[in-house]
Amino acid sequence: MRVNSKERQKKLLAASVAVISLVLLGTFLMVVAYRGYDANPRSGLDVLGIDGDSTIEPSLESFVKESASKTDALTHEFKIDDQKRRLRPSEIEQINSWISERDYTEEHRAVYEAYSDEVIYRLAMDGDKYALEEGFQRKAREGEAELGLKMLHEAAALGSTSALIDAGYWAQSQLENIREYGASPKLVAKQFGLQSSDGSVEAKLAQIAASYYIAAMLRGNVHMSSQYLETLQKDELGRRFTADEKAAIYRRARGLYDGLEASRAEKGMEAFDNQYPESYALFYGLPEQSADLVKEIERLSHHKRDP
């Protein structure tokens, strides 16, 4: 009887992993790309409780369009002091170059997906952050998410911000895995070091996902974290995080960030450079200095008024 129960559990877990892996693969193709989706800086920071006294203001009439050509020439229109202008090609290139250095983009994917498992894992062992992210996706498909998450943490320590987004989305996807496909909360919790008795596993997963997104935001990544924070609350929770939840999310995010910095120090690497280009700040309505963004995130995370 006990054996049959274990066998059913294994089959259920395998089926769940297979289904969610397919979901992840489709989503990853979209999430790592800066191009082709509307960006609203306010929506992402709403998780922290943006209000009228916030120093972060949204860009006016901002939108992103994907070029029909293969030149990746994004056009971007916004209003500054009632004067409209178009984002210059040099600014577009500056943003894309900055993102490409920090994220596992479609361009990287086109190269790394063609590599065999042997090559990917060898490159990952050698400290290739893009190989580590590709390795995570393969481990997730194989049902080895715990090892895959360790690979994402390593990639994040090496400078990838999309690795933090991937980790957050994996946690977020497990909410659906539990609700829709009957995955065992206890087995899912194990991936993230949770005890099944730690209150609601689903509530904890939502906070874990948000903390990864906020950690990415602390690294200057707003183009992905903002969208996924909004989706997490709207589609998975159906509500905004409470003030207490926001504070807990920030503490976890800060812990993640500090842990990555410690890992870099052990490797003899310099502290993270979180400064984004001026054009990126202008587009997303961010403070010119990333250090000021961090202060604002911390302030809003401890803001007592719920959104």
PDB file of C-alpha atoms in Angstrom:
ATOM      1  CA  MET A   1       0.000   0.000   0.000  1.00  0.00           C
ATOM      2  CA  ARG A   2       2.812   2.354   0.900  1.00  0.00           C
ATOM      3  CA  VAL A   3       4.688   1.470  -2.282  1.00  0.00           C
ATOM      4  CA  ASN A   4       1.686   2.189  -4.463  1.00  0.00           C
ATOM      5  CA  SER A   5       1.246   5.539  -2.781  1.00  0.00           C
ATOM      6  CA  LYS A   6       4.866   6.419  -3.463  1.00  0.00           C
ATOM      7  CA  GLU A   7       4.579   5.291  -7.057  1.00  0.00           C
ATOM      8  CA  ARG A   8       1.500   7.431  -7.601  1.00  0.00           C
ATOM      9  CA  GLN A   9       3.310  10.374  -6.020  1.00  0.00           C
ATOM     10  CA  LYS A  10       6.320   9.921  -8.298  1.00  0.00           C
ATOM     11  CA  LYS A  11       4.121   9.702 -11.387  1.00  0.00           C
ATOM     12  CA  LEU A  12       2.169  12.754 -10.300  1.00  0.00           C
ATOM     13  CA  LEU A  13       5.330  14.741  -9.712  1.00  0.00           C
ATOM     14  CA  ALA A  14       6.782  13.665 -13.064  1.00  0.00           C
ATOM     15  CA  ALA A  15       3.591  14.642 -14.869  1.00  0.00           C
ATOM     16  CA  SER A  16       3.469  17.967 -13.040  1.00  0.00           C
ATOM     17  CA  VAL A  17       7.072  18.766 -13.881  1.00  0.00           C
ATOM     18  CA  ALA A  18       6.501  17.881 -17.527  1.00  0.00           C
ATOM     19  CA  VAL A  19       3.474  20.139 -17.795  1.00  0.00           C
ATOM     20  CA  ILE A  20       4.985  23.079 -15.972  1.00  0.00           C
ATOM     21  CA  SER A  21       8.231  22.738 -17.940  1.00  0.00           C
ATOM     22  CA  LEU A  22       6.292  23.263 -21.151  1.00  0.00           C
ATOM     23  CA  VAL A  23       4.696  26.362 -19.648  1.00  0.00           C
ATOM     24  CA  LEU A  24       8.077  27.630 -18.513  1.00  0.00           C
ATOM     25  CA  LEU A  25       9.727  27.109 -21.873  1.00  0.00           C
ATOM     26  CA  GLY A  26       7.136  29.252 -23.607  1.00  0.00           C
ATOM     27  CA  THR A  27       7.292  31.919 -20.941  1.00  0.00           C
ATOM     28  CA  PHE A  28      11.081  32.028 -20.796  1.00  0.00           C
ATOM     29  CA  LEU A  29      11.187  32.880 -24.489  1.00  0.00           C
ATOM     30  CA  MET A  30       9.208  36.000 -23.671  1.00  0.00           C
ATOM     31  CA  VAL A  31      10.467  36.948 -20.232  1.00  0.00           C
ATOM     32  CA  VAL A  32      14.157  37.288 -21.113  1.00  0.00           C
ATOM     33  CA  ALA A  33      13.498  39.604 -24.040  1.00  0.00           C
ATOM     34  CA  TYR A  34      13.240  43.341 -23.517  1.00  0.00           C
ATOM     35  CA  ARG A  35      11.520  43.687 -26.880  1.00  0.00           C
ATOM     36  CA  GLY A  36       7.870  43.357 -27.701  1.00  0.00           C
ATOM     37  CA  TYR A  37       5.823  44.076 -24.577  1.00  0.00           C
ATOM     38  CA  ASP A  38       4.334  47.168 -23.009  1.00  0.00           C
ATOM     39  CA  ALA A  39       6.280  48.467 -20.041  1.00  0.00           C
ATOM     40  CA  ASN A  40       4.618  50.300 -17.180  1.00  0.00           C
ATOM     41  CA  PRO A  41       7.040  51.214 -14.400  1.00  0.00           C
ATOM     42  CA  ARG A  42       4.236  52.065 -11.980  1.00  0.00           C
ATOM     43  CA  SER A  43       2.608  48.622 -12.239  1.00  0.00           C
ATOM     44  CA  GLY A  44       5.675  46.809 -10.967  1.00  0.00           C
ATOM     45  CA  LEU A  45       6.407  49.144  -8.109  1.00  0.00           C
ATOM     46  CA  ASP A  46       2.778  49.043  -7.013  1.00  0.00           C
ATOM     47  CA  VAL A  47       3.756  45.889  -5.152  1.00  0.00           C
ATOM     48  CA  LEU A  48       5.636  48.192  -2.816  1.00  0.00           C
ATOM     49  CA  GLY A  49       2.771  50.612  -2.342  1.00  0.00           C
ATOM     50  CA  ILE A  50       3.460  53.551  -4.643  1.00  0.00           C
ATOM     51  CA  ASP A  51       1.481  56.600  -3.655  1.00  0.00           C
ATOM     52  CA  GLY A  52       1.359  60.295  -4.373  1.00  0.00           C
ATOM     53  CA  ASP A  53       4.539  61.126  -2.466  1.00  0.00           C
ATOM     54  CA  SER A  54       6.670  58.663  -4.378  1.00  0.00           C
ATOM     55  CA  THR A  55       9.748  60.099  -6.024  1.00  0.00           C
ATOM     56  CA  ILE A  56       9.343  57.652  -8.916  1.00  0.00           C
ATOM     57  CA  GLU A  57       7.016  58.899 -11.610  1.00  0.00           C
ATOM     58  CA  PRO A  58       5.843  56.938 -14.661  1.00  0.00           C
ATOM     59  CA  SER A  59       6.885  58.055 -18.130  1.00  0.00           C
ATOM     60  CA  LEU A  60       4.061  59.769 -20.008  1.00  0.00           C
ATOM     61  CA  GLU A  61       2.666  58.124 -23.114  1.00  0.00           C
ATOM     62  CA  SER A  62       5.418  55.492 -23.003  1.00  0.00           C
ATOM     63  CA  PHE A  63       5.230  52.432 -25.190  1.00  0.00           C
ATOM     64  CA  VAL A  64       7.539  49.949 -26.859  1.00  0.00           C
ATOM     65  CA  LYS A  65       7.107  48.582 -30.351  1.00  0.00           C
ATOM     66  CA  GLU A  66       8.896  45.690 -31.929  1.00  0.00           C
ATOM     67  CA  SER A  67      10.446  46.476 -35.281  1.00  0.00           C
ATOM     68  CA  ALA A  68       9.219  44.463 -38.259  1.00  0.00           C
ATOM     69  CA  SER A  69      12.783  44.234 -39.476  1.00  0.00           C
ATOM     70  CA  LYS A  70      15.599  42.201 -37.963  1.00  0.00           C
ATOM     71  CA  THR A  71      17.538  45.297 -36.940  1.00  0.00           C
ATOM     72  CA  ASP A  72      15.959  45.253 -33.455  1.00  0.00           C
ATOM     73  CA  ALA A  73      15.243  48.949 -33.929  1.00  0.00           C
ATOM     74  CA  LEU A  74      12.772  49.727 -31.156  1.00  0.00           C
ATOM     75  CA  THR A  75      10.869  52.971 -31.308  1.00  0.00           C
ATOM     76  CA  HIS A  76       9.863  54.684 -28.152  1.00  0.00           C
ATOM     77  CA  GLU A  77       7.837  57.827 -27.661  1.00  0.00           C
ATOM     78  CA  PHE A  78       7.486  59.797 -24.478  1.00  0.00           C
ATOM     79  CA  LYS A  79       6.774  63.324 -23.252  1.00  0.00           C
ATOM     80  CA  ILE A  80       9.207  65.451 -21.252  1.00  0.00           C
ATOM     81  CA  ASP A  81       8.210  68.980 -20.284  1.00  0.00           C
ATOM     82  CA  ASP A  82       5.456  68.707 -22.895  1.00  0.00           C
ATOM     83  CA  GLN A  83       8.073  68.168 -25.598  1.00  0.00           C
ATOM     84  CA  LYS A  84       7.736  64.880 -27.487  1.00  0.00           C
ATOM     85  CA  ARG A  85      10.755  63.209 -28.943  1.00  0.00           C
ATOM     86  CA  ARG A  86      11.663  59.768 -30.179  1.00  0.00           C
ATOM     87  CA  LEU A  87      14.215  57.574 -28.449  1.00  0.00           C
ATOM     88  CA  ARG A  88      17.413  57.912 -30.434  1.00  0.00           C
ATOM     89  CA  PRO A  89      18.955  54.851 -32.137  1.00  0.00           C
ATOM     90  CA  SER A  90      22.043  55.284 -29.961  1.00  0.00           C
ATOM     91  CA  GLU A  91      19.865  55.163 -26.833  1.00  0.00           C
ATOM     92  CA  ILE A  92      18.087  52.050 -28.076  1.00  0.00           C
ATOM     93  CA  GLU A  93      21.436  50.405 -28.690  1.00  0.00           C
ATOM     94  CA  GLN A  94      22.671  51.489 -25.270  1.00  0.00           C
ATOM     95  CA  ILE A  95      19.682  49.887 -23.544  1.00  0.00           C
ATOM     96  CA  ASN A  96      19.876  46.699 -25.572  1.00  0.00           C
ATOM     97  CA  SER A  97      23.612  46.363 -24.987  1.00  0.00           C
ATOM     98  CA  TRP A  98      23.207  46.883 -21.234  1.00  0.00           C
ATOM     99  CA  ILE A  99      20.445  44.276 -21.067  1.00  0.00           C
ATOM    100  CA  SER A 100      22.410  41.788 -23.159  1.00  0.00           C
ATOM    101  CA  GLU A 101      25.322  41.921 -20.718  1.00  0.00           C
ATOM    102  CA  ARG A 102      23.073  41.059 -17.772  1.00  0.00           C
ATOM    103  CA  ASP A 103      20.294  38.842 -19.157  1.00  0.00           C
ATOM    104  CA  TYR A 104      19.923  35.540 -20.980  1.00  0.00           C
ATOM    105  CA  THR A 105      18.420  37.037 -24.127  1.00  0.00           C
ATOM    106  CA  GLU A 106      17.029  35.416 -27.256  1.00  0.00           C
ATOM    107  CA  GLU A 107      20.394  36.023 -28.922  1.00  0.00           C
ATOM    108  CA  HIS A 108      22.163  34.032 -26.216  1.00  0.00           C
ATOM    109  CA  ARG A 109      19.482  31.374 -26.313  1.00  0.00           C
ATOM    110  CA  ALA A 110      19.945  30.833 -30.040  1.00  0.00           C
ATOM    111  CA  VAL A 111      23.553  29.855 -29.325  1.00  0.00           C
ATOM    112  CA  TYR A 112      23.279  27.922 -26.064  1.00  0.00           C
ATOM    113  CA  GLU A 113      20.209  25.864 -26.907  1.00  0.00           C
ATOM    114  CA  ALA A 114      22.205  24.233 -29.706  1.00  0.00           C
ATOM    115  CA  TYR A 115      24.834  22.929 -27.280  1.00  0.00           C
ATOM    116  CA  SER A 116      24.706  19.391 -25.967  1.00  0.00           C
ATOM    117  CA  ASP A 117      24.106  18.739 -22.267  1.00  0.00           C
ATOM    118  CA  GLU A 118      27.770  17.836 -21.887  1.00  0.00           C
ATOM    119  CA  VAL A 119      28.898  21.182 -23.294  1.00  0.00           C
ATOM    120  CA  ILE A 120      26.328  23.182 -21.324  1.00  0.00           C
ATOM    121  CA  TYR A 121      27.241  21.605 -18.000  1.00  0.00           C
ATOM    122  CA  ARG A 122      30.970  21.944 -18.683  1.00  0.00           C
ATOM    123  CA  LEU A 123      30.544  25.633 -19.480  1.00  0.00           C
ATOM    124  CA  ALA A 124      28.391  26.009 -16.381  1.00  0.00           C
ATOM    125  CA  MET A 125      31.123  24.444 -14.248  1.00  0.00           C
ATOM    126  CA  ASP A 126      33.541  26.958 -15.773  1.00  0.00           C
ATOM    127  CA  GLY A 127      31.357  29.852 -14.600  1.00  0.00           C
ATOM    128  CA  ASP A 128      29.457  30.735 -17.783  1.00  0.00           C
ATOM    129  CA  LYS A 129      26.332  32.495 -16.517  1.00  0.00           C
ATOM    130  CA  TYR A 130      24.403  31.904 -19.724  1.00  0.00           C
ATOM    131  CA  ALA A 131      25.204  28.188 -19.624  1.00  0.00           C
ATOM    132  CA  LEU A 132      24.023  28.125 -16.016  1.00  0.00           C
ATOM    133  CA  GLU A 133      20.670  29.586 -17.032  1.00  0.00           C
ATOM    134  CA  GLU A 134      20.314  27.151 -19.907  1.00  0.00           C
ATOM    135  CA  GLY A 135      21.340  24.399 -17.508  1.00  0.00           C
ATOM    136  CA  PHE A 136      18.526  25.357 -15.161  1.00  0.00           C
ATOM    137  CA  GLN A 137      15.957  24.948 -17.900  1.00  0.00           C
ATOM    138  CA  ARG A 138      17.294  21.493 -18.726  1.00  0.00           C
ATOM    139  CA  LYS A 139      17.364  20.434 -15.081  1.00  0.00           C
ATOM    140  CA  ALA A 140      13.804  21.682 -14.668  1.00  0.00           C
ATOM    141  CA  ARG A 141      12.701  19.526 -17.587  1.00  0.00           C
ATOM    142  CA  GLU A 142      14.454  16.573 -15.996  1.00  0.00           C
ATOM    143  CA  GLY A 143      12.669  17.106 -12.686  1.00  0.00           C
ATOM    144  CA  GLU A 144      15.796  18.309 -10.871  1.00  0.00           C
ATOM    145  CA  ALA A 145      14.539  21.767  -9.970  1.00  0.00           C
ATOM    146  CA  GLU A 146      16.497  21.992  -6.706  1.00  0.00           C
ATOM    147  CA  LEU A 147      19.790  21.623  -8.567  1.00  0.00           C
ATOM    148  CA  GLY A 148      18.525  23.953 -11.273  1.00  0.00           C
ATOM    149  CA  LEU A 149      17.745  26.658  -8.725  1.00  0.00           C
ATOM    150  CA  LYS A 150      21.287  26.407  -7.391  1.00  0.00           C
ATOM    151  CA  MET A 151      22.506  27.009 -10.936  1.00  0.00           C
ATOM    152  CA  LEU A 152      20.325  30.123 -11.149  1.00  0.00           C
ATOM    153  CA  HIS A 153      21.752  31.447  -7.882  1.00  0.00           C
ATOM    154  CA  GLU A 154      25.247  30.926  -9.265  1.00  0.00           C
ATOM    155  CA  ALA A 155      24.326  32.728 -12.489  1.00  0.00           C
ATOM    156  CA  ALA A 156      22.851  35.591 -10.457  1.00  0.00           C
ATOM    157  CA  ALA A 157      26.041  35.857  -8.401  1.00  0.00           C
ATOM    158  CA  LEU A 158      27.994  36.081 -11.650  1.00  0.00           C
ATOM    159  CA  GLY A 159      25.883  39.041 -12.745  1.00  0.00           C
ATOM    160  CA  SER A 160      22.718  37.752 -14.405  1.00  0.00           C
ATOM    161  CA  THR A 161      19.511  39.533 -13.424  1.00  0.00           C
ATOM    162  CA  SER A 162      17.325  37.310 -15.611  1.00  0.00           C
ATOM    163  CA  ALA A 163      18.415  34.375 -13.425  1.00  0.00           C
ATOM    164  CA  LEU A 164      16.564  36.040 -10.549  1.00  0.00           C
ATOM    165  CA  ILE A 165      13.508  36.471 -12.762  1.00  0.00           C
ATOM    166  CA  ASP A 166      13.681  32.801 -13.782  1.00  0.00           C
ATOM    167  CA  ALA A 167      13.885  31.705 -10.139  1.00  0.00           C
ATOM    168  CA  GLY A 168      10.941  33.934  -9.243  1.00  0.00           C
ATOM    169  CA  TYR A 169       8.866  32.649 -12.094  1.00  0.00           C
ATOM    170  CA  TRP A 170       9.646  29.058 -11.189  1.00  0.00           C
ATOM    171  CA  ALA A 171       8.281  29.699  -7.694  1.00  0.00           C
ATOM    172  CA  GLN A 172       5.278  31.488  -9.181  1.00  0.00           C
ATOM    173  CA  SER A 173       4.587  28.628 -11.579  1.00  0.00           C
ATOM    174  CA  GLN A 174       4.465  26.155  -8.710  1.00  0.00           C
ATOM    175  CA  LEU A 175       1.335  27.892  -7.434  1.00  0.00           C
ATOM    176  CA  GLU A 176      -0.459  26.778 -10.576  1.00  0.00           C
ATOM    177  CA  ASN A 177       1.259  23.403 -10.367  1.00  0.00           C
ATOM    178  CA  ILE A 178      -0.319  22.854  -6.944  1.00  0.00           C
ATOM    179  CA  ARG A 179      -3.722  24.309  -7.750  1.00  0.00           C
ATOM    180  CA  GLU A 180      -4.299  22.995 -11.250  1.00  0.00           C
ATOM    181  CA  TYR A 181      -2.298  19.780 -11.450  1.00  0.00           C
ATOM    182  CA  GLY A 182      -2.456  18.467  -7.914  1.00  0.00           C
ATOM    183  CA  ALA A 183       1.259  18.614  -7.160  1.00  0.00           C
ATOM    184  CA  SER A 184       2.166  17.811  -3.574  1.00  0.00           C
ATOM    185  CA  PRO A 185       2.697  21.049  -1.582  1.00  0.00           C
ATOM    186  CA  LYS A 186       5.222  19.163   0.551  1.00  0.00           C
ATOM    187  CA  LEU A 187       7.339  18.187  -2.467  1.00  0.00           C
ATOM    188  CA  VAL A 188       7.094  21.653  -3.994  1.00  0.00           C
ATOM    189  CA  ALA A 189       8.023  23.258  -0.661  1.00  0.00           C
ATOM    190  CA  LYS A 190      11.154  21.109  -0.517  1.00  0.00           C
ATOM    191  CA  GLN A 191      12.509  22.821  -3.646  1.00  0.00           C
ATOM    192  CA  PHE A 192      12.609  26.119  -1.778  1.00  0.00           C
ATOM    193  CA  GLY A 193      13.667  24.873   1.635  1.00  0.00           C
ATOM    194  CA  LEU A 194      10.211  25.297   3.141  1.00  0.00           C
ATOM    195  CA  GLN A 195       8.678  23.046   5.742  1.00  0.00           C
ATOM    196  CA  SER A 196       5.194  21.860   4.836  1.00  0.00           C
ATOM    197  CA  SER A 197       4.084  23.092   8.247  1.00  0.00           C
ATOM    198  CA  ASP A 198       5.204  26.653   7.460  1.00  0.00           C
ATOM    199  CA  GLY A 199       1.643  27.936   7.187  1.00  0.00           C
ATOM    200  CA  SER A 200       0.281  28.063   3.665  1.00  0.00           C
ATOM    201  CA  VAL A 201       2.837  26.817   1.159  1.00  0.00           C
ATOM    202  CA  GLU A 202       1.063  28.756  -1.578  1.00  0.00           C
ATOM    203  CA  ALA A 203       1.299  32.033   0.342  1.00  0.00           C
ATOM    204  CA  LYS A 204       4.983  31.381   0.992  1.00  0.00           C
ATOM    205  CA  LEU A 205       5.609  30.626  -2.684  1.00  0.00           C
ATOM    206  CA  ALA A 206       4.019  33.915  -3.700  1.00  0.00           C
ATOM    207  CA  GLN A 207       6.308  35.798  -1.328  1.00  0.00           C
ATOM    208  CA  ILE A 208       9.349  33.862  -2.515  1.00  0.00           C
ATOM    209  CA  ALA A 209       8.534  34.680  -6.137  1.00  0.00           C
ATOM    210  CA  ALA A 210       8.080  38.365  -5.300  1.00  0.00           C
ATOM    211  CA  SER A 211      11.336  38.445  -3.351  1.00  0.00           C
ATOM    212  CA  TYR A 212      13.264  37.204  -6.387  1.00  0.00           C
ATOM    213  CA  TYR A 213      11.625  39.904  -8.515  1.00  0.00           C
ATOM    214  CA  ILE A 214      12.475  42.587  -5.950  1.00  0.00           C
ATOM    215  CA  ALA A 215      16.057  41.300  -5.768  1.00  0.00           C
ATOM    216  CA  ALA A 216      16.234  41.735  -9.545  1.00  0.00           C
ATOM    217  CA  MET A 217      14.863  45.244  -9.115  1.00  0.00           C
ATOM    218  CA  LEU A 218      17.588  45.996  -6.570  1.00  0.00           C
ATOM    219  CA  ARG A 219      20.002  44.994  -9.338  1.00  0.00           C
ATOM    220  CA  GLY A 220      18.411  47.607 -11.596  1.00  0.00           C
ATOM    221  CA  ASN A 221      16.220  45.228 -13.591  1.00  0.00           C
ATOM    222  CA  VAL A 222      12.826  46.889 -13.922  1.00  0.00           C
ATOM    223  CA  HIS A 223      11.938  45.834 -17.462  1.00  0.00           C
ATOM    224  CA  MET A 224      11.160  42.247 -16.387  1.00  0.00           C
ATOM    225  CA  SER A 225      10.587  42.429 -12.623  1.00  0.00           C
ATOM    226  CA  SER A 226       7.831  45.043 -12.855  1.00  0.00           C
ATOM    227  CA  GLN A 227       5.758  43.015 -15.298  1.00  0.00           C
ATOM    228  CA  TYR A 228       6.067  39.786 -13.360  1.00  0.00           C
ATOM    229  CA  LEU A 229       5.316  41.370 -10.008  1.00  0.00           C
ATOM    230  CA  GLU A 230       2.111  42.696 -11.491  1.00  0.00           C
ATOM    231  CA  THR A 231       1.181  39.345 -13.029  1.00  0.00           C
ATOM    232  CA  LEU A 232       1.893  37.533  -9.766  1.00  0.00           C
ATOM    233  CA  GLN A 233      -0.559  39.696  -7.841  1.00  0.00           C
ATOM    234  CA  LYS A 234      -3.217  39.973 -10.518  1.00  0.00           C
ATOM    235  CA  ASP A 235      -3.327  36.404 -11.833  1.00  0.00           C
ATOM    236  CA  GLU A 236      -2.045  34.268  -8.964  1.00  0.00           C
ATOM    237  CA  LEU A 237      -3.031  36.114  -5.785  1.00  0.00           C
ATOM    238  CA  GLY A 238      -5.954  38.147  -7.035  1.00  0.00           C
ATOM    239  CA  ARG A 239      -4.954  40.914  -4.628  1.00  0.00           C
ATOM    240  CA  ARG A 240      -2.127  43.186  -3.571  1.00  0.00           C
ATOM    241  CA  PHE A 241       0.338  42.147  -0.926  1.00  0.00           C
ATOM    242  CA  THR A 242      -0.381  43.457   2.543  1.00  0.00           C
ATOM    243  CA  ALA A 243       1.977  45.819   4.358  1.00  0.00           C
ATOM    244  CA  ASP A 244       3.352  42.975   6.474  1.00  0.00           C
ATOM    245  CA  GLU A 245       3.847  40.816   3.376  1.00  0.00           C
ATOM    246  CA  LYS A 246       5.671  43.629   1.587  1.00  0.00           C
ATOM    247  CA  ALA A 247       8.064  44.032   4.503  1.00  0.00           C
ATOM    248  CA  ALA A 248       8.704  40.271   4.614  1.00  0.00           C
ATOM    249  CA  ILE A 249       9.264  40.191   0.842  1.00  0.00           C
ATOM    250  CA  TYR A 250      11.789  43.001   1.044  1.00  0.00           C
ATOM    251  CA  ARG A 251      13.673  41.308   3.903  1.00  0.00           C
ATOM    252  CA  ARG A 252      13.929  38.113   1.883  1.00  0.00           C
ATOM    253  CA  ALA A 253      14.950  40.028  -1.261  1.00  0.00           C
ATOM    254  CA  ARG A 254      17.612  41.897   0.695  1.00  0.00           C
ATOM    255  CA  GLY A 255      18.851  38.601   2.080  1.00  0.00           C
ATOM    256  CA  LEU A 256      19.054  37.157  -1.424  1.00  0.00           C
ATOM    257  CA  TYR A 257      20.961  40.192  -2.652  1.00  0.00           C
ATOM    258  CA  ASP A 258      23.390  40.168   0.275  1.00  0.00           C
ATOM    259  CA  GLY A 259      23.971  36.446  -0.209  1.00  0.00           C
ATOM    260  CA  LEU A 260      24.866  37.004  -3.860  1.00  0.00           C
ATOM    261  CA  GLU A 261      27.262  39.792  -2.891  1.00  0.00           C
ATOM    262  CA  ALA A 262      28.905  37.475  -0.345  1.00  0.00           C
ATOM    263  CA  SER A 263      29.294  34.829  -3.040  1.00  0.00           C
ATOM    264  CA  ARG A 264      30.984  37.364  -5.310  1.00  0.00           C
ATOM    265  CA  ALA A 265      33.355  38.361  -2.521  1.00  0.00           C
ATOM    266  CA  GLU A 266      34.326  34.716  -2.012  1.00  0.00           C
ATOM    267  CA  LYS A 267      35.118  34.504  -5.714  1.00  0.00           C
ATOM    268  CA  GLY A 268      37.278  37.625  -5.513  1.00  0.00           C
ATOM    269  CA  MET A 269      34.815  39.607  -7.619  1.00  0.00           C
ATOM    270  CA  GLU A 270      33.893  43.251  -7.166  1.00  0.00           C
ATOM    271  CA  ALA A 271      30.534  44.343  -5.761  1.00  0.00           C
ATOM    272  CA  PHE A 272      27.616  44.510  -8.184  1.00  0.00           C
ATOM    273  CA  ASP A 273      27.397  47.474 -10.509  1.00  0.00           C
ATOM    274  CA  ASN A 274      23.674  48.210 -10.539  1.00  0.00           C
ATOM    275  CA  GLN A 275      23.778  51.471 -12.431  1.00  0.00           C
ATOM    276  CA  TYR A 276      21.510  51.550 -15.481  1.00  0.00           C
ATOM    277  CA  PRO A 277      21.858  53.810 -18.543  1.00  0.00           C
ATOM    278  CA  GLU A 278      20.338  57.271 -18.433  1.00  0.00           C
ATOM    279  CA  SER A 279      17.994  56.357 -21.298  1.00  0.00           C
ATOM    280  CA  TYR A 280      16.739  53.323 -19.318  1.00  0.00           C
ATOM    281  CA  ALA A 281      16.002  55.517 -16.310  1.00  0.00           C
ATOM    282  CA  LEU A 282      14.251  58.014 -18.523  1.00  0.00           C
ATOM    283  CA  PHE A 283      12.053  55.389 -20.157  1.00  0.00           C
ATOM    284  CA  TYR A 284      10.981  53.687 -16.940  1.00  0.00           C
ATOM    285  CA  GLY A 285      10.619  56.858 -14.919  1.00  0.00           C
ATOM    286  CA  LEU A 286      13.383  55.850 -12.501  1.00  0.00           C
ATOM    287  CA  PRO A 287      15.765  57.989 -10.447  1.00  0.00           C
ATOM    288  CA  GLU A 288      18.928  58.783 -12.364  1.00  0.00           C
ATOM    289  CA  GLN A 289      21.041  56.890  -9.825  1.00  0.00           C
ATOM    290  CA  SER A 290      20.273  53.234  -9.076  1.00  0.00           C
ATOM    291  CA  ALA A 291      21.206  53.832  -5.426  1.00  0.00           C
ATOM    292  CA  ASP A 292      18.207  56.154  -5.171  1.00  0.00           C
ATOM    293  CA  LEU A 293      15.984  53.438  -6.659  1.00  0.00           C
ATOM    294  CA  VAL A 294      17.150  51.060  -3.920  1.00  0.00           C
ATOM    295  CA  LYS A 295      16.286  53.643  -1.254  1.00  0.00           C
ATOM    296  CA  GLU A 296      12.853  54.104  -2.770  1.00  0.00           C
ATOM    297  CA  ILE A 297      12.206  50.364  -2.891  1.00  0.00           C
ATOM    298  CA  GLU A 298      13.173  50.067   0.755  1.00  0.00           C
ATOM    299  CA  ARG A 299      10.977  53.015   1.739  1.00  0.00           C
ATOM    300  CA  LEU A 300       7.938  51.694  -0.097  1.00  0.00           C
ATOM    301  CA  SER A 301       8.500  48.177   1.229  1.00  0.00           C
ATOM    302  CA  HIS A 302       8.021  49.468   4.755  1.00  0.00           C
ATOM    303  CA  HIS A 303       5.231  51.860   3.885  1.00  0.00           C
ATOM    304  CA  LYS A 304       2.318  51.021   6.211  1.00  0.00           C
ATOM    305  CA  ARG A 305      -0.479  52.022   3.874  1.00  0.00           C
ATOM    306  CA  ASP A 306      -1.548  49.119   1.677  1.00  0.00           C
ATOM    307  CA  PRO A 307      -2.174  49.897  -2.000  1.00  0.00           C
TER     308      PRO A 307
END
